Amino acid sequence: MTSITIKRPDDWHLHLRDGEMLEGVIEHSAKDFARAIIMPNLVPPVVTTQDATAYRERIMKALPNGMNFTPLMTLYLTENTDPADVAAGHASGLITALKLYPAGATTNSDSGVTNFENVMPVLEKMAEIGMPLCVHGEVTSSDIDIFDREAVFIETVLDPLRQRVPELRVVMEHLTTKQGVDYVRSGGDNLGATITTHHLIINRNAILAGGIRPHYYCLPVAKREEHRLALRQAATSGDTSFFLGTDSAPHTDPLKLQACGCAGCFTSINTMSCLAHVFEEEGALDKLEDFASLNGPSFYGLEPNSETIELKKQQTPISFPERIETGAGSVTVFDPMYPLHWQVV
Ligand code: NCD
Ligand code: ZN
């Protein structure tokens, strides 16, 4: 096969940032994606409907003229989140989901949840109105090995929480383990998961073997090969529980390349080329549309996009820039470490 046409994809987990970074990266999402779930971990975070209204306006203002892109806004769940504000934001159509960060789990997550007791009223309200909770599924205690943090989160936090509020619709964001895949497979209709582009391509060797490569460091950190294979199987299986969330998370090069570098891979620009490559390798190009364009809307109760995009396989490799320049600084583009031949035309 040298050409494939699919419904225009959406990105169910995206960091657009703010200010000059937002202005520099937004076109790379808007080019291929119709909609995206916009992560709220700004500094300060997007915590109220009012914050989200203002952030959405900044996003729309940064969108280049003539580009068609709908940001689906989220609120950052804190122990002070007001259930009434959440319900009003959801009813007005502004807020699509809430994002749960365990305190300290990742970039800008200091305002996250420590005591789940304090967020039960919000979670119960969300279950009642059918509003999804996007979960960063890692425990944060220093005695848990970083490679085990997702699996331990599922066992000690997520599963007890879901048993307590079974009607709550939950998206396990950026799944990185076989345990996560198995849990989502057995989780019923109220549980879904996003999988990133880079976790389908790299395992932890990319970060650590033969020298330390900060541009492959993201959270949750990439795991062993067996986990990457489980993720690839899940993503390419057509199972409606799994859908694309790039977690494209731009940081400037100086912030990545320092003694304590930031977590995040910037993938929005070449995600569709990378995914076509992965799905072709798995003999599953016919499942790309499910993963990138159909399963996400179905979980979120939205229609798939009506437009389509075409990907064509080119003889000569597609050249993506090594880095993009933004007003905030340069951002290195995720390098899958092999040539890419599929191009969105
Ligand atoms: C994200 C970021 O930089 O905001 N980083 C990352 O490694 N994925 C935060 C997140 O999604 O964990
Ligand atoms: Zn993220």
XYZ file of C-alpha atoms and ligand atoms in Angstrom:
358
model
C 0.000 0.000 0.000
C 1.390 3.445 -0.859
C -1.534 5.671 0.036
C -4.104 5.708 2.798
C -7.022 8.060 3.427
C -8.434 8.352 6.926
C -10.780 10.675 8.732
C -8.896 13.686 10.031
C -7.278 12.683 13.325
C -7.546 14.311 16.764
C -4.974 14.511 19.539
C -6.453 13.479 22.879
C -3.500 14.749 24.982
C -1.543 17.830 23.957
C 0.580 20.502 25.639
C 0.346 23.792 23.748
C 1.860 25.944 26.518
C 1.310 29.697 26.417
C 2.789 32.922 25.041
C 5.593 32.613 22.502
C 5.828 28.837 22.823
C 2.106 28.512 22.059
C 2.566 30.781 19.055
C 5.472 28.663 17.847
C 3.948 25.207 18.181
C 0.225 25.522 17.481
C 0.477 25.355 13.690
C 2.172 21.951 13.924
C -0.870 20.490 15.666
C -3.445 22.393 13.619
C -1.930 21.198 10.356
C -2.857 17.538 10.854
C -5.301 17.478 13.775
C -8.847 18.806 13.909
C -9.206 18.832 17.691
C -7.027 18.325 20.722
C -7.465 17.893 24.442
C -5.424 20.774 25.822
C -3.473 20.044 28.980
C -3.917 22.618 31.761
C -0.447 22.431 33.382
C 0.511 26.039 32.749
C 2.174 28.153 35.399
C -0.132 28.954 37.129
C -2.389 26.048 36.116
C -5.793 26.357 34.434
C -8.027 25.625 37.403
C -11.306 27.448 36.864
C -13.750 27.843 34.023
C -12.702 31.478 33.904
C -9.025 30.503 33.461
C -10.002 28.109 30.683
C -12.065 30.755 28.884
C -9.068 33.089 28.844
C -6.643 30.332 27.804
C -8.928 29.237 24.981
C -9.009 32.818 23.707
C -5.200 32.962 23.724
C -5.065 29.691 21.797
C -7.527 30.910 19.173
C -5.593 34.147 18.833
C -2.333 32.251 18.288
C -3.897 30.031 15.608
C -2.689 31.161 12.176
C -5.426 32.563 9.931
C -7.218 30.003 7.839
C -6.279 27.012 10.014
C -9.112 24.941 11.350
C -8.489 23.619 14.864
C -10.698 23.173 17.908
C -9.087 23.141 21.350
C -10.995 20.966 23.813
C -10.308 22.553 27.168
C -9.525 20.834 30.451
C -9.245 21.997 34.033
C -6.477 21.031 36.398
C -8.044 19.209 39.348
C -6.901 20.592 42.689
C -8.118 19.962 46.204
C -9.951 23.315 45.931
C -11.779 22.620 42.671
C -15.422 23.618 42.949
C -17.863 20.963 41.655
C -20.346 23.670 40.663
C -17.764 25.488 38.510
C -16.843 22.197 36.838
C -20.467 21.306 36.130
C -21.218 24.782 34.755
C -18.113 24.696 32.539
C -19.077 21.292 31.204
C -22.708 22.270 30.607
C -21.627 25.366 28.666
C -19.538 23.166 26.360
C -16.283 24.903 27.296
C -14.741 22.206 29.462
C -14.396 18.719 28.025
C -12.544 16.980 30.867
C -10.633 17.396 34.109
C -7.004 16.427 34.536
C -5.744 14.669 37.621
C -2.065 15.030 38.433
C -0.854 13.367 41.594
C 1.078 16.187 43.324
C 4.661 16.270 42.060
C 4.195 13.638 39.327
C 5.441 15.668 36.370
C 6.091 19.112 34.821
C 4.166 21.805 36.721
C 2.163 19.420 38.876
C 2.779 21.042 42.253
C -0.894 21.951 42.630
C -1.946 18.338 42.080
C -3.869 16.078 44.402
C -2.353 14.709 47.601
C -5.439 13.646 49.513
C -8.076 12.048 47.282
C -10.692 12.458 49.997
C -10.691 16.182 49.182
C -11.644 15.677 45.546
C -14.422 13.099 46.020
C -17.243 15.661 45.654
C -15.844 16.757 42.272
C -15.365 13.172 41.083
C -18.888 12.249 42.124
C -20.281 15.255 40.272
C -18.282 14.275 37.174
C -19.611 10.719 37.326
C -23.138 12.110 37.544
C -22.763 14.375 34.489
C -20.645 11.938 32.443
C -17.567 14.140 32.321
C -14.266 12.281 31.770
C -11.301 12.440 34.128
C -7.899 12.339 32.414
C -5.391 10.746 34.748
C -1.632 11.056 34.959
C -1.195 7.561 36.325
C 1.970 7.571 38.384
C 2.532 7.461 42.121
C 5.025 9.996 43.355
C 6.488 8.606 46.565
C 10.256 8.585 46.472
C 10.455 4.975 47.652
C 8.755 3.699 44.489
C 11.096 3.042 41.585
C 10.346 5.360 38.684
C 9.869 2.408 36.305
C 7.198 0.941 38.621
C 5.220 4.092 39.242
C 2.484 3.441 36.695
C 1.849 -0.154 37.767
C 1.792 0.811 41.450
C -0.581 3.697 40.704
C -3.055 1.349 39.054
C -3.029 -1.008 42.013
C -2.971 1.442 44.880
C -4.776 4.522 43.564
C -6.679 4.055 40.326
C -8.395 0.759 40.942
C -9.597 1.692 44.459
C -10.823 5.028 43.082
C -12.733 3.392 40.245
C -14.301 0.936 42.629
C -15.433 3.830 44.759
C -16.877 5.818 41.825
C -17.598 3.143 39.179
C -19.610 5.484 36.972
C -16.676 7.864 36.562
C -15.313 7.872 33.001
C -11.531 7.684 33.180
C -8.815 8.084 30.564
C -5.470 6.683 31.607
C -3.173 9.108 29.880
C 0.045 8.151 28.097
C 0.024 4.473 28.939
C 3.530 3.013 29.166
C 3.242 -0.491 30.577
C 1.869 -3.930 29.837
C 0.117 -3.770 33.217
C -1.630 -0.599 32.017
C -2.693 -2.238 28.761
C -4.077 -5.262 30.632
C -5.889 -3.065 33.135
C -7.539 -0.989 30.405
C -8.514 -4.110 28.445
C -10.347 -5.451 31.472
C -11.752 -2.101 32.585
C -15.112 -1.975 30.817
C -16.732 0.915 28.949
C -15.880 3.646 31.440
C -12.138 3.204 31.039
C -10.061 4.275 28.048
C -6.418 5.134 27.469
C -4.267 7.338 25.324
C -0.977 6.105 23.896
C 1.712 8.481 22.673
C 3.622 8.323 19.427
C 7.009 8.066 21.088
C 6.075 5.230 23.455
C 5.249 3.132 20.372
C 8.755 3.783 19.046
C 11.275 3.940 21.886
C 12.057 1.859 24.913
C 14.259 2.993 27.789
C 17.446 2.197 25.904
C 16.808 5.261 23.740
C 17.285 7.433 26.824
C 20.076 5.586 28.578
C 22.133 3.260 26.370
C 25.347 4.557 24.821
C 25.041 8.009 26.381
C 22.215 9.947 27.988
C 19.740 11.412 25.496
C 17.538 13.982 27.178
C 15.291 14.467 24.154
C 13.884 10.961 24.741
C 13.145 11.663 28.394
C 9.469 12.151 29.115
C 7.057 11.173 31.833
C 5.935 8.540 32.323
C 9.412 7.423 31.350
C 9.700 4.853 28.537
C 9.966 1.303 29.914
C 11.420 -2.055 28.784
C 10.913 -3.450 25.286
C 8.173 -5.876 26.404
C 6.067 -2.873 27.416
C 6.615 -1.095 24.114
C 5.482 -4.249 22.314
C 2.344 -4.451 24.452
C 1.563 -0.810 23.626
C 2.045 -1.436 19.916
C -0.240 -4.446 20.090
C -2.916 -2.403 21.887
C -2.692 0.604 19.563
C -2.820 -1.440 16.379
C -5.475 -3.901 17.546
C -8.463 -1.693 16.746
C -9.664 -2.091 20.380
C -11.825 1.002 20.933
C -10.359 1.596 24.413
C -7.061 2.842 22.984
C -6.581 6.119 21.146
C -3.924 8.628 20.199
C -2.766 11.258 22.656
C 0.588 12.527 21.430
C 1.541 14.155 24.734
C 3.597 16.445 22.513
C 5.266 18.465 25.273
C 7.610 21.179 23.979
C 10.429 22.439 26.171
C 13.194 24.681 24.860
C 16.551 23.019 24.240
C 18.303 24.778 27.135
C 15.618 23.436 29.485
C 16.010 19.893 28.130
C 19.811 19.974 28.039
C 20.808 20.760 31.578
C 21.855 18.843 34.674
C 18.208 18.420 35.676
C 16.381 18.516 32.354
C 12.645 18.786 31.724
C 10.479 15.827 30.745
C 8.704 15.854 27.403
C 9.038 14.932 23.724
C 7.889 17.256 20.940
C 6.043 15.070 18.425
C 3.101 17.005 17.020
C 4.964 17.872 13.833
C 5.801 14.312 12.684
C 3.323 12.158 14.598
C 1.225 11.084 11.625
C 4.328 10.062 9.641
C 5.649 8.129 12.653
C 2.312 6.414 13.242
C 1.908 5.344 9.625
C 5.390 3.834 9.842
C 4.550 1.951 13.053
C 1.179 0.716 11.818
C 2.709 -0.429 8.533
C 5.428 -2.321 10.409
C 2.696 -4.052 12.402
C 0.760 -4.885 9.222
C -2.082 -2.784 10.579
C -2.412 0.304 8.374
C -6.120 -0.473 8.236
C -6.293 0.183 12.014
C -4.632 3.604 11.912
C -7.957 5.372 11.473
C -9.436 3.620 14.519
C -6.536 4.670 16.698
C -6.040 8.232 15.442
C -9.503 9.286 14.299
C -12.350 7.094 15.567
C -11.768 5.613 19.033
C -11.115 8.950 20.741
C -14.300 10.691 19.607
C -16.242 7.569 20.448
C -14.949 7.552 24.056
C -15.614 11.280 24.447
C -19.103 10.980 22.921
C -18.244 13.159 19.928
C -18.670 12.607 16.212
C -15.554 11.727 14.211
C -14.372 14.515 11.933
C -16.052 14.627 8.538
C -12.949 15.745 6.593
C -10.236 13.258 5.654
C -6.466 13.359 5.286
C -4.354 11.338 2.905
C -0.958 9.849 3.727
C 1.310 8.826 0.878
C 4.415 6.696 1.039
C 7.290 8.485 -0.680
C 10.421 6.864 -2.090
C 12.740 9.458 -0.592
C 12.570 9.993 3.157
C 10.509 12.952 4.374
C 12.684 15.614 5.921
C 11.396 17.106 9.121
C 13.391 19.885 10.758
C 15.740 18.771 13.518
C 14.359 21.571 15.625
C 11.843 24.366 15.284
C 12.502 27.947 16.282
C 9.932 29.627 18.523
C 9.933 33.022 20.191
C 10.595 31.158 23.439
C 13.628 29.332 22.021
C 14.413 26.298 19.871
C 12.576 23.012 20.415
C 14.039 19.719 19.223
C 11.720 17.538 17.166
C 11.301 13.895 18.186
C 13.619 11.742 16.063
C 12.340 8.175 15.634
C 15.912 7.159 14.677
C 14.833 5.805 11.293
C 13.837 7.525 8.066
C 10.155 8.333 7.657
C 8.494 7.724 4.289
C 4.825 8.436 4.974
C 3.725 12.000 4.451
C 0.426 13.763 5.010
C -0.290 15.255 1.581
C 4.585 16.903 30.210
C 4.930 18.386 30.202
O 6.075 18.731 29.903
O 4.044 19.206 30.454
N 5.809 16.155 30.178
C 5.956 14.880 29.765
O 7.054 14.333 29.915
N 4.978 14.211 29.231
C 3.766 16.570 31.397
C 3.146 15.212 31.357
O 2.263 14.944 30.555
O 3.543 14.383 32.168
Zn 1.270 15.317 29.015
